[in-house]
PDB file of C-alpha atoms in Angstrom:
ATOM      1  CA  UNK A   1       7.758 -53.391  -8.574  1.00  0.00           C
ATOM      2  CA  UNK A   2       6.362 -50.740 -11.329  1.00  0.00           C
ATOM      3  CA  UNK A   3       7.381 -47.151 -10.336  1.00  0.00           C
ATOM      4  CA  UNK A   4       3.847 -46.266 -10.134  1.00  0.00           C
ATOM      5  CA  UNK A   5       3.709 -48.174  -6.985  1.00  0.00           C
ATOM      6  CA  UNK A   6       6.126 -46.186  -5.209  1.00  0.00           C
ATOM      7  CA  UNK A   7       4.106 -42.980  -6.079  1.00  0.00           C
ATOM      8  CA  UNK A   8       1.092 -45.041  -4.613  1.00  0.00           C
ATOM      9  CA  UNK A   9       2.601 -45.788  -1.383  1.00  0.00           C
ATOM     10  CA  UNK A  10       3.872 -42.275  -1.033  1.00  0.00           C
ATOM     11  CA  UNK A  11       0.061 -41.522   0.062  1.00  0.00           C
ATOM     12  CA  UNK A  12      -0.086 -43.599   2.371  1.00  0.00           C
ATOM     13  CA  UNK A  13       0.033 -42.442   5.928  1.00  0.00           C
ATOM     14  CA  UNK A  14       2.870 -42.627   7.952  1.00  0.00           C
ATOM     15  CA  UNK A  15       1.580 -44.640  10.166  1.00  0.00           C
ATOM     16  CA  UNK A  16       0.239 -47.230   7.228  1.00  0.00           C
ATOM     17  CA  UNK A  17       3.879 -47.274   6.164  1.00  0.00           C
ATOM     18  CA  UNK A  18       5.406 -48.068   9.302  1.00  0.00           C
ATOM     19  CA  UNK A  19       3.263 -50.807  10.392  1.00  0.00           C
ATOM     20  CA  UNK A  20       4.002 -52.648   6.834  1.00  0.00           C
ATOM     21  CA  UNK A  21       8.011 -51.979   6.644  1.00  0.00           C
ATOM     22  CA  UNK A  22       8.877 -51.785  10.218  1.00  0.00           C
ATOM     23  CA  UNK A  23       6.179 -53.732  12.049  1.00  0.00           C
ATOM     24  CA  UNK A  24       5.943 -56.673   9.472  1.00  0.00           C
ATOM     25  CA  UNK A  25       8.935 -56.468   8.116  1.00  0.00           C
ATOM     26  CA  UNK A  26       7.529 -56.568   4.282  1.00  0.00           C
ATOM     27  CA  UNK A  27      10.453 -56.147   1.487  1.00  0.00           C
ATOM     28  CA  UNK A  28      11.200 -52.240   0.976  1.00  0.00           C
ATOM     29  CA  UNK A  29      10.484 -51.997  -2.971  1.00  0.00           C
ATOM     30  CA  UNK A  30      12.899 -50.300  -4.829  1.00  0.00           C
ATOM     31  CA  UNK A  31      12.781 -46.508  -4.897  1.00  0.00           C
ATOM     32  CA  UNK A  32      10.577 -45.921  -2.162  1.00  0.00           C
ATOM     33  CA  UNK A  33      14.092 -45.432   0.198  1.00  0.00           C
ATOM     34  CA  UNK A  34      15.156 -42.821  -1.727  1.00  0.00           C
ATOM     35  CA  UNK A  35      11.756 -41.199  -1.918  1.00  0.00           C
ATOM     36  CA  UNK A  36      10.928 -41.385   1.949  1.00  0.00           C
ATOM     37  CA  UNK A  37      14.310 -39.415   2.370  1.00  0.00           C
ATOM     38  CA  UNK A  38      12.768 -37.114  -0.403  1.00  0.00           C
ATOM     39  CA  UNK A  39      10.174 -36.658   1.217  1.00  0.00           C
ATOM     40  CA  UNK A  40       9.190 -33.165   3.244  1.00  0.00           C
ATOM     41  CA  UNK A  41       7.065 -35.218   5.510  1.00  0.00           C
ATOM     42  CA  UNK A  42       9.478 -35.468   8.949  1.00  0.00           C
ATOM     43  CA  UNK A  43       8.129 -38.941   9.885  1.00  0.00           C
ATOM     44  CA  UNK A  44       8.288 -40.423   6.369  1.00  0.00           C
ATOM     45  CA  UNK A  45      12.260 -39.006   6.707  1.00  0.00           C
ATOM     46  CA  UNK A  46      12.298 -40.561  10.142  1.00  0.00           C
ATOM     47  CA  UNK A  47      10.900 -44.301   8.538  1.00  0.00           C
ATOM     48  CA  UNK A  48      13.817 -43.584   6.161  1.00  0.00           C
ATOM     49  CA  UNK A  49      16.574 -43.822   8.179  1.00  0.00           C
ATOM     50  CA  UNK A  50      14.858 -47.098  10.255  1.00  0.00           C
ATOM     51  CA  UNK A  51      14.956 -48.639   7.115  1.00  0.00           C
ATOM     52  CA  UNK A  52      18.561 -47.114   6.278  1.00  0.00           C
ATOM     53  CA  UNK A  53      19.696 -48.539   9.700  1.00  0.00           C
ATOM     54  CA  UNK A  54      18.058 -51.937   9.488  1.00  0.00           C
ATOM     55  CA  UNK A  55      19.397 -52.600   6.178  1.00  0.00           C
ATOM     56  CA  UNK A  56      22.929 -51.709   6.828  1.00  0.00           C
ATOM     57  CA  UNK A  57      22.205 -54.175  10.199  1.00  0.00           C
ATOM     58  CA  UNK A  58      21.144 -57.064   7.723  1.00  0.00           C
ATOM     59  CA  UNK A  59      24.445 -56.378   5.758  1.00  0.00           C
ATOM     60  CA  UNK A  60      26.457 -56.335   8.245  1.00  0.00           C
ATOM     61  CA  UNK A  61      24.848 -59.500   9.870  1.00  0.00           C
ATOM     62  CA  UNK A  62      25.681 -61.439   6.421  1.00  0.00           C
ATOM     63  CA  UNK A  63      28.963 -60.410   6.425  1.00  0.00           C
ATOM     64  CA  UNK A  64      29.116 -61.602  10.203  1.00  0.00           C
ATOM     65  CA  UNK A  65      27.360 -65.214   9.187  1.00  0.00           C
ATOM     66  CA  UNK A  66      29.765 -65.091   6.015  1.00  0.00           C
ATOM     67  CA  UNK A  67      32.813 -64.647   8.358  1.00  0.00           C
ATOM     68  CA  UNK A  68      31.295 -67.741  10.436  1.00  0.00           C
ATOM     69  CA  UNK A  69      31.622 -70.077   7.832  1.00  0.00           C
ATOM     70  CA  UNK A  70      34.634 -69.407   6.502  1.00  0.00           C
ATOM     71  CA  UNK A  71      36.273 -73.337   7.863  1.00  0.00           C
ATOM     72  CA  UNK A  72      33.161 -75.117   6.840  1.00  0.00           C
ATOM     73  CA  UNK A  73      33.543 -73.015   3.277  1.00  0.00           C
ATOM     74  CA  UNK A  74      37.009 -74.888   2.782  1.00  0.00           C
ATOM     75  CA  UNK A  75      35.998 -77.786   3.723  1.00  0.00           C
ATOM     76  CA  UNK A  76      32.684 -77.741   1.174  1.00  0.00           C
ATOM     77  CA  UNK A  77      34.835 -76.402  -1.452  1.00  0.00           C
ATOM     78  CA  UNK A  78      36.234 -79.573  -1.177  1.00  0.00           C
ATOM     79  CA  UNK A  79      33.464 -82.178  -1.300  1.00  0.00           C
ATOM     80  CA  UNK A  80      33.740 -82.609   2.709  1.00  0.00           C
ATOM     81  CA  UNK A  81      29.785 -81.974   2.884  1.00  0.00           C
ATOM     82  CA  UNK A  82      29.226 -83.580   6.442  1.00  0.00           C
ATOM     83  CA  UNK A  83      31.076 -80.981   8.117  1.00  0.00           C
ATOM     84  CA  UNK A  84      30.007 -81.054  11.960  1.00  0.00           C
ATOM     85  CA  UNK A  85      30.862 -78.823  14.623  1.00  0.00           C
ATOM     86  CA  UNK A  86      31.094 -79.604  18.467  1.00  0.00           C
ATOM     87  CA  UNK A  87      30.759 -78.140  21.914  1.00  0.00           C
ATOM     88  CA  UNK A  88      30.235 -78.363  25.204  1.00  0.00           C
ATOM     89  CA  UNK A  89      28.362 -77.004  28.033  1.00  0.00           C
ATOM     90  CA  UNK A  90      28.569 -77.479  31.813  1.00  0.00           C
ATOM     91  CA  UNK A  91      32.492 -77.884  32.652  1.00  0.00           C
ATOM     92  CA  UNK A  92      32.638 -75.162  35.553  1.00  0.00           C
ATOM     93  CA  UNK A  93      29.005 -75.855  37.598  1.00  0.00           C
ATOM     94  CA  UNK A  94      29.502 -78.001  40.817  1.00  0.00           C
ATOM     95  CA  UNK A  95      26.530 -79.699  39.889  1.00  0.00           C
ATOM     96  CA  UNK A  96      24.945 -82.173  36.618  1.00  0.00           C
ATOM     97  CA  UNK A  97      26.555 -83.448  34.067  1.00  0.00           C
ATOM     98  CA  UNK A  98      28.605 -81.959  31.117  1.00  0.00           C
ATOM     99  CA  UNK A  99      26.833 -82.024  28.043  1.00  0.00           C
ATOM    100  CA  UNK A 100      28.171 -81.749  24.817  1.00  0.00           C
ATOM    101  CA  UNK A 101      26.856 -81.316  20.985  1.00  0.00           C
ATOM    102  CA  UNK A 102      27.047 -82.155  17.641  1.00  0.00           C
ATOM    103  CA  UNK A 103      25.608 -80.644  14.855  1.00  0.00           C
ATOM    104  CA  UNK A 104      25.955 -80.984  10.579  1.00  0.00           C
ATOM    105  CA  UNK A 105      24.498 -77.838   9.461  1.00  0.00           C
ATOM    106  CA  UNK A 106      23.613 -77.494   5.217  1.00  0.00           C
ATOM    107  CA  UNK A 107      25.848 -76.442   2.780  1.00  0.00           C
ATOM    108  CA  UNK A 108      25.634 -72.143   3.120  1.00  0.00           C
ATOM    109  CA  UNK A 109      23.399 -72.229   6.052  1.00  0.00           C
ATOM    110  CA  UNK A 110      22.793 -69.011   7.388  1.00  0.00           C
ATOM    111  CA  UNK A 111      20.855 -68.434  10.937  1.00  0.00           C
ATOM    112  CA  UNK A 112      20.704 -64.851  11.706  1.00  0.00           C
ATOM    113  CA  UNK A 113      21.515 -64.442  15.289  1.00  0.00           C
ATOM    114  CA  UNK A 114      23.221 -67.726  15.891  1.00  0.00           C
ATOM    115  CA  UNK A 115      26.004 -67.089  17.576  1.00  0.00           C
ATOM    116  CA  UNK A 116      28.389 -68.558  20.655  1.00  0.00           C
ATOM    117  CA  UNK A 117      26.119 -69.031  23.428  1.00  0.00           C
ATOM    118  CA  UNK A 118      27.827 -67.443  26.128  1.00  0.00           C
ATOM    119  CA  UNK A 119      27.416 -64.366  23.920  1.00  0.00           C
ATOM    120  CA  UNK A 120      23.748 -64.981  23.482  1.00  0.00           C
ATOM    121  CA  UNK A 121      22.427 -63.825  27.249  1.00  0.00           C
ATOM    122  CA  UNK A 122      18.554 -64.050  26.561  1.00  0.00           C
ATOM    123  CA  UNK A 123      17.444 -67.620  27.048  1.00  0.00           C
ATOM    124  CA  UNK A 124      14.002 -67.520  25.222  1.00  0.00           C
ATOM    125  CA  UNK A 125      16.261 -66.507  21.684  1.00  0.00           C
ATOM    126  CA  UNK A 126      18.534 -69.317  22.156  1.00  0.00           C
ATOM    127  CA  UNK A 127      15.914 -71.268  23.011  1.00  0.00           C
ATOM    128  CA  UNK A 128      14.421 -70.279  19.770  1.00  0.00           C
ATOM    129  CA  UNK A 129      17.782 -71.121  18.314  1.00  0.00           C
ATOM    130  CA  UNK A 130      17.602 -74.215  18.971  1.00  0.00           C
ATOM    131  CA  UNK A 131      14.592 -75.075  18.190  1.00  0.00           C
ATOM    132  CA  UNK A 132      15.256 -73.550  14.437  1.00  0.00           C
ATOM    133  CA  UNK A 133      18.420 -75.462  14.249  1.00  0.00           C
ATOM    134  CA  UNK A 134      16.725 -79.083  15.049  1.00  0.00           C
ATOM    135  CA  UNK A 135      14.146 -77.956  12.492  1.00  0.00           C
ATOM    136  CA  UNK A 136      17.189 -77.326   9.893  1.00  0.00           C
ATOM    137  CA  UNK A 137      20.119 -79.033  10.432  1.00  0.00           C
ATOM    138  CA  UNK A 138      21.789 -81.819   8.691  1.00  0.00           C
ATOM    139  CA  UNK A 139      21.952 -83.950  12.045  1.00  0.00           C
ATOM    140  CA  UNK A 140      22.348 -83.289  15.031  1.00  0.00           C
ATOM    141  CA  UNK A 141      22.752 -85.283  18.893  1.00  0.00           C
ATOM    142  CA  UNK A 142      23.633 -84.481  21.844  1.00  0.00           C
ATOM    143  CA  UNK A 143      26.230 -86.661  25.123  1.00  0.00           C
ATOM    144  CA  UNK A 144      26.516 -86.439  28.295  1.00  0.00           C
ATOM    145  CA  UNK A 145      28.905 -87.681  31.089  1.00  0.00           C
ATOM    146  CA  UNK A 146      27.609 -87.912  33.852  1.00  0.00           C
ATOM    147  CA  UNK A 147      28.823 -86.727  37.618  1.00  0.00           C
ATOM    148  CA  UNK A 148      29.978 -90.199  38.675  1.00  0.00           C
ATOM    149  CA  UNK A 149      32.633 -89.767  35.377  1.00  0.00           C
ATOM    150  CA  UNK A 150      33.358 -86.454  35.807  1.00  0.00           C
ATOM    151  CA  UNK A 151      34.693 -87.471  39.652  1.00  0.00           C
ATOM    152  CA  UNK A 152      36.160 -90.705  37.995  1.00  0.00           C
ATOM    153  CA  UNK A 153      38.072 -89.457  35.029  1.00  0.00           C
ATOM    154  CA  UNK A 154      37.731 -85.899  35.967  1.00  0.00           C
ATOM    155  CA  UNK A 155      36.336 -82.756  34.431  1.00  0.00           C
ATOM    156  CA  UNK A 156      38.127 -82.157  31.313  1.00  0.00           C
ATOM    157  CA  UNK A 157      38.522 -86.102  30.182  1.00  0.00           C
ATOM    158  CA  UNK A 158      34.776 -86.153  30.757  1.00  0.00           C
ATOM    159  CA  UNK A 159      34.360 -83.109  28.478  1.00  0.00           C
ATOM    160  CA  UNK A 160      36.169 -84.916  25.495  1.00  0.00           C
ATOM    161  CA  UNK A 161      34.125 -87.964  26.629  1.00  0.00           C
ATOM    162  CA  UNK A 162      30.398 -86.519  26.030  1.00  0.00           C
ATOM    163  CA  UNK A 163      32.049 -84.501  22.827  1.00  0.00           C
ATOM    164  CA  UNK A 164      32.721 -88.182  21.236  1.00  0.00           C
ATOM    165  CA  UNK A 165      29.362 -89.514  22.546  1.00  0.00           C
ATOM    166  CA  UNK A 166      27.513 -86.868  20.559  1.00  0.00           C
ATOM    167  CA  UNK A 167      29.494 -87.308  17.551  1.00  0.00           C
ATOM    168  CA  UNK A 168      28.777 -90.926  17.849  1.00  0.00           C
ATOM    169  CA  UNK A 169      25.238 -89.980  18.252  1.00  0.00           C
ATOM    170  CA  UNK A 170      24.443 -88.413  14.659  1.00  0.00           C
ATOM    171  CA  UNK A 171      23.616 -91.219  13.047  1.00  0.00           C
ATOM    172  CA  UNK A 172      26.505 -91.222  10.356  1.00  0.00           C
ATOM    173  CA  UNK A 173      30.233 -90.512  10.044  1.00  0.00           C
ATOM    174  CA  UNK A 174      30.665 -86.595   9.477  1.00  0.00           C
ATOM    175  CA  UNK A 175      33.143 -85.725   7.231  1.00  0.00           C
ATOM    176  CA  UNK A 176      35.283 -83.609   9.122  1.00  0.00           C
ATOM    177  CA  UNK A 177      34.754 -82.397  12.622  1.00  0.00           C
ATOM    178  CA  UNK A 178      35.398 -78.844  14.088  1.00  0.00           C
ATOM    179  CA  UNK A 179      35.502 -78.544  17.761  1.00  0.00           C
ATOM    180  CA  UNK A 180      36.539 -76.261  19.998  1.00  0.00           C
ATOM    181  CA  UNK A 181      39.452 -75.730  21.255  1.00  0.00           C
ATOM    182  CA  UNK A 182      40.214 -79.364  21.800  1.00  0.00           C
ATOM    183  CA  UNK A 183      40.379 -82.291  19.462  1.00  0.00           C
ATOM    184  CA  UNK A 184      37.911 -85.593  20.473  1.00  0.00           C
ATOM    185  CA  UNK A 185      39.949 -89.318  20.907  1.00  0.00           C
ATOM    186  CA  UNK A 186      38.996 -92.254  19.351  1.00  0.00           C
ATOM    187  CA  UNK A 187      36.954 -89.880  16.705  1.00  0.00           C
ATOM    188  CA  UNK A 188      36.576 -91.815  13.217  1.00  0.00           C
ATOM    189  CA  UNK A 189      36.346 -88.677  11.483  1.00  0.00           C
ATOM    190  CA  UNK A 190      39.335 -86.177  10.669  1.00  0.00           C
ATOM    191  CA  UNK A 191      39.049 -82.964  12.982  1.00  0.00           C
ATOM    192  CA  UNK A 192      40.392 -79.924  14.281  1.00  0.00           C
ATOM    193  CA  UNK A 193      40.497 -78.257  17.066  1.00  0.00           C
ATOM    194  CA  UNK A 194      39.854 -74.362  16.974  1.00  0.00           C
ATOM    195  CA  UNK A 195      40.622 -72.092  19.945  1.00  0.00           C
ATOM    196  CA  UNK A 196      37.601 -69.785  20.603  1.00  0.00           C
ATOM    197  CA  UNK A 197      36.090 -71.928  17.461  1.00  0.00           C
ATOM    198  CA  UNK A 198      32.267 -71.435  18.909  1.00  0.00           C
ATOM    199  CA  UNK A 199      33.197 -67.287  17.873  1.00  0.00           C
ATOM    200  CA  UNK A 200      34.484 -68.329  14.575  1.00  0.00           C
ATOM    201  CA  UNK A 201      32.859 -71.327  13.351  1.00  0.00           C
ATOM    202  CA  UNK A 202      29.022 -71.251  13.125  1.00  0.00           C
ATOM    203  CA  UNK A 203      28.849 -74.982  12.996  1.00  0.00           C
ATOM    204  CA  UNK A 204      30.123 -75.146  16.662  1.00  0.00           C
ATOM    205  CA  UNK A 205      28.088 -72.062  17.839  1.00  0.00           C
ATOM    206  CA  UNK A 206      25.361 -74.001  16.495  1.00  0.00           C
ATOM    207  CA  UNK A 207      26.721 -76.999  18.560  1.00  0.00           C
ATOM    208  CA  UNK A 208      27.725 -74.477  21.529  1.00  0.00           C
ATOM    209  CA  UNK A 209      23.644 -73.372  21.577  1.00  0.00           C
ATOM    210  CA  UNK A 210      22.247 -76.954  21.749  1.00  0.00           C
ATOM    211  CA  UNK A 211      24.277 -78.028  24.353  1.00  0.00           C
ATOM    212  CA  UNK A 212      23.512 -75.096  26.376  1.00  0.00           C
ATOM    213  CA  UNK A 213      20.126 -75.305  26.049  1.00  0.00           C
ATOM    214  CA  UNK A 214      19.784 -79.180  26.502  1.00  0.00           C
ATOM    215  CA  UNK A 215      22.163 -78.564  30.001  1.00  0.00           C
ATOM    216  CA  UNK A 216      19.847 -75.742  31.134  1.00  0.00           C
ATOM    217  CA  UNK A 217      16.478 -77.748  30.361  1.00  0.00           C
ATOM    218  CA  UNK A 218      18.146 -80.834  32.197  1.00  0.00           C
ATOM    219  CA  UNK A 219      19.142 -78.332  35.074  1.00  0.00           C
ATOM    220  CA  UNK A 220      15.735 -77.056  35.579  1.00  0.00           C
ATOM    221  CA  UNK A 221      14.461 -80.732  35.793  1.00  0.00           C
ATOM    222  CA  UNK A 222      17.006 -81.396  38.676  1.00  0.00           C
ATOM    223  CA  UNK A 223      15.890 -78.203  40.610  1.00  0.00           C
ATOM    224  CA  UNK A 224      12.028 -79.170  40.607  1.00  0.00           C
ATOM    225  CA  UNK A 225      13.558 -82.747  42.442  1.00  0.00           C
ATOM    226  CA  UNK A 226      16.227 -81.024  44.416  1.00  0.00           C
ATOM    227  CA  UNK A 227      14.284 -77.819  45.631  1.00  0.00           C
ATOM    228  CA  UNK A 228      15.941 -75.179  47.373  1.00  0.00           C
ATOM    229  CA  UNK A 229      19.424 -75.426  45.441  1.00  0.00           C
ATOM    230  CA  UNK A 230      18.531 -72.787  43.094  1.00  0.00           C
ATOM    231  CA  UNK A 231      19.688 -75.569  40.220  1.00  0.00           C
ATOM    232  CA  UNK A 232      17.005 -73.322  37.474  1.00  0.00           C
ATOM    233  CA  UNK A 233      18.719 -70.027  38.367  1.00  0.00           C
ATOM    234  CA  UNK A 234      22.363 -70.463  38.510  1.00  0.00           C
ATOM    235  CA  UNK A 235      22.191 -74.006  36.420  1.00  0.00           C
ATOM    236  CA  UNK A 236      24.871 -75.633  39.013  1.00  0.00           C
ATOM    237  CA  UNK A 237      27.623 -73.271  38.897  1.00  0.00           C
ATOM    238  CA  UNK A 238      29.148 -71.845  42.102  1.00  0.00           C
ATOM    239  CA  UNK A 239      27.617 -68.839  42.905  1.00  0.00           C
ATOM    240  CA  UNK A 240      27.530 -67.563  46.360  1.00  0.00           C
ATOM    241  CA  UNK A 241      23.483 -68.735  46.679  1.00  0.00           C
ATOM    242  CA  UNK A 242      24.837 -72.333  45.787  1.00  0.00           C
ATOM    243  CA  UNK A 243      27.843 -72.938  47.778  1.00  0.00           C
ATOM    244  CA  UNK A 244      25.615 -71.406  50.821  1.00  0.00           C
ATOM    245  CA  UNK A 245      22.992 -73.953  49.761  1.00  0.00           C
ATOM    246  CA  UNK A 246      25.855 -76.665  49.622  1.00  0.00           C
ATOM    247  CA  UNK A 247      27.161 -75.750  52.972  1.00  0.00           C
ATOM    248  CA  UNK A 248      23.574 -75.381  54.693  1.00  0.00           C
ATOM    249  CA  UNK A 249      21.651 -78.036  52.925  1.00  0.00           C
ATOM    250  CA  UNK A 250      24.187 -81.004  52.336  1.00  0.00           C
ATOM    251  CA  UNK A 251      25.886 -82.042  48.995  1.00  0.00           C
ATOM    252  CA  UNK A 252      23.286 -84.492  46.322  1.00  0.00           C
ATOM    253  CA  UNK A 253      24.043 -87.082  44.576  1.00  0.00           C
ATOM    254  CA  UNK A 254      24.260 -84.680  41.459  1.00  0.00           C
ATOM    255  CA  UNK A 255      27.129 -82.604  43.186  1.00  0.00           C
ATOM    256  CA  UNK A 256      30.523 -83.253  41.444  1.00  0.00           C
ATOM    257  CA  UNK A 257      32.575 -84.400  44.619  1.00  0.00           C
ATOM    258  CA  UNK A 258      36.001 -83.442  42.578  1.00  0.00           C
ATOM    259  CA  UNK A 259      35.665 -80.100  42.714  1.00  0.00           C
ATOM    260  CA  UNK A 260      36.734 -77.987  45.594  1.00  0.00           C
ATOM    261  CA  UNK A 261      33.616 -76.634  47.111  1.00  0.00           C
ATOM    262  CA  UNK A 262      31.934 -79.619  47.548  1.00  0.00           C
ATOM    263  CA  UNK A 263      34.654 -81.918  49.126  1.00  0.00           C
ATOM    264  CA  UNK A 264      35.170 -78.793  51.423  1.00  0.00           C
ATOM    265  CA  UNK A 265      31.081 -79.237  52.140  1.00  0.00           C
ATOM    266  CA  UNK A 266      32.046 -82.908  52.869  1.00  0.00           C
ATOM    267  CA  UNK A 267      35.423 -82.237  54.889  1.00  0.00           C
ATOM    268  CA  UNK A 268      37.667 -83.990  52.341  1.00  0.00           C
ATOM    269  CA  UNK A 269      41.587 -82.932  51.206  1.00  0.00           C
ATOM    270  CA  UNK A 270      41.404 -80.932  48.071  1.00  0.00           C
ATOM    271  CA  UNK A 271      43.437 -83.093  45.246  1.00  0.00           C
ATOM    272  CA  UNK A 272      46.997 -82.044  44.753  1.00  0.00           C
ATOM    273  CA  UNK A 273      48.315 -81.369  41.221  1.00  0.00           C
ATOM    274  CA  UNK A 274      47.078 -80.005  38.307  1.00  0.00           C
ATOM    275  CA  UNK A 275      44.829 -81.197  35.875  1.00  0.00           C
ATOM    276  CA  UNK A 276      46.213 -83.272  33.028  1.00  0.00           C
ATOM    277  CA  UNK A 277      46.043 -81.586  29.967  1.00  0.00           C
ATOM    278  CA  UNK A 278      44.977 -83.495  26.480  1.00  0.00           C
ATOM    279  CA  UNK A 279      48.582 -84.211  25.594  1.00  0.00           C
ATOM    280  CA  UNK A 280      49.111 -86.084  28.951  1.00  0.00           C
ATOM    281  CA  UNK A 281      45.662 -88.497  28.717  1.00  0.00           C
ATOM    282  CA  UNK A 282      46.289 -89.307  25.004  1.00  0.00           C
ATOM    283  CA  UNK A 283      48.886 -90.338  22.624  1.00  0.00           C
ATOM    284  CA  UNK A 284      48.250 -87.965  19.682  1.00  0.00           C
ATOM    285  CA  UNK A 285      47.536 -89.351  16.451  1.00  0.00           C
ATOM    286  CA  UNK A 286      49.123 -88.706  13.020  1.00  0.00           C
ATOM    287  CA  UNK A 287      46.406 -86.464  12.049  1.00  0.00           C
ATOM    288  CA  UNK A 288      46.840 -84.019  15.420  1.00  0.00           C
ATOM    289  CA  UNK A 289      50.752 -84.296  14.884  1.00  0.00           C
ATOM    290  CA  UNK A 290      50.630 -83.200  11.152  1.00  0.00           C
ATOM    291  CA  UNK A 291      47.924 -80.058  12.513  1.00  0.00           C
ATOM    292  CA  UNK A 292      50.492 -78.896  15.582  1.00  0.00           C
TER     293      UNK A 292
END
């Protein structure tokens, strides 16, 4: 932009000048920074340093997406373009199933404020999350298992279960997979599992976002036909308001009759022993035994 056009904003009002660069966000042309903090006018110095501030916050939230990509840069660095990430949601509620996602984002896509969901507490912005990453993404699916398999295989098999359904569900063979924490059986693609991956990899944030949001929708469906559970509010987990509910109400048919509050609700022994772990329900395969 000409330097004259600095000089011309300069007479604008405050006011004008706020409602352009702060209020609609318009690009800050070069110069007129430097002359606001010039400036003897105290709010023109005071629009300054909002602009200072937000543009060391955009920096710093490219260095944060930058940071994020940092597996899928490897892998596109070396022609694996298909890179998908995956996630679940929904292992700890008493209630509905566990849902799981899948997601291929673009090569250098960058979503400010995508992040792991659990660290994104508003639901109407990762709702809008979401909705920007169906509108973006490569592909993307979602799976589900469903109560009846969570009691049958239980919780964690059934996690690893819905996290191969949604792969399955993309509508091609990815690449490579990231997932986290875990690795998926009977996945055709190569993978790795990534402990806290949906902090470190943005393709399974992304993943970790529309799970969460297609579990919460889902949950929200099952409270308007079980009423009274408080399903939309605590999304099935066991909170004080839903074990009371449990214990005064009676257990549904969604209720996950594995897990201890609810086969206490229905006067049945709590299972002895631990969990299996991944290493105990499947033989590991040449690729996971190279990774360990």
């Amino acid at each position: 932009m000409p330097a004259d056009s600095v000089e011309v904003l300069l007479q604008c009002s405050v006011t004008e000048l706020t409602g352009r660069f702060i209020t609609q966000a318009q690009s800050v042309p070069q110069g007129l920074l430097e002359a606001l903090e010039a400036d003897p006018r105290q709010g023109a110095q005071g629009l300054a340093r909002k602009l200072r501030s937000r543009q060391e916050k955009n920096r710093a939230e490219g260095q944060r997406l930058r940071h994020l990509l940092k597996f899928e840069t490897e892998l596109w660095e070396q022609g694996l373009l298909k890179v998908a990430g995956v996630d679940e949601a929904g292992m700890a509620p008493l209630a509905g199933p566990v849902v799981a996602a899948a997601a291929i984002l673009p090569r250098g896509y960058r979503l400010r404020g995508l992040d792991d969901s659990k660290k994104i507490l508003d639901p109407d912005k990762r709702e809008a999350l979401a909705e920007a990453l169906k509108r973006d993404v490569v592909a993307w699916a979602v799976g589900q298992a469903e109560v009846e398999e969570i009691d049958r295989l239980n919780i964690y098999h059934a996690g690893l279960l819905a996290m191969r359904r949604a792969v399955e569900g993309l509508g091609m063979t990815p690449d490579y997979v990231l997932v986290d924490a875990r690795t998926i059986p009977q996945c055709a693609a190569p993978q790795r599992g990534i402990i806290k991956g949906d902090s470190l990899s943005l393709s399974i944030a992304a993943a970790s976002v529309l799970a969460k949001t297609t579990r919460d929708r889902h949950m929200a469906e099952l409270d308007a036909r079980y009423p009274g559970y408080g399903l939309a509010a605590h999304k099935g987990y066991p909170t004080a308001q839903h074990v009371a509910a449990i214990q005064a109400k009676g257990v549904l048919p969604i209720h996950r009759r594995s897990f201890g509050p609810v086969r206490e609700a229905l006067g049945l022994e709590q299972p002895s022993g631990p969990v299996p772990m991944q290493s105990e329900l499947f033989a590991a395969t040449p690729d996971q035994v190279a990774k360990r």
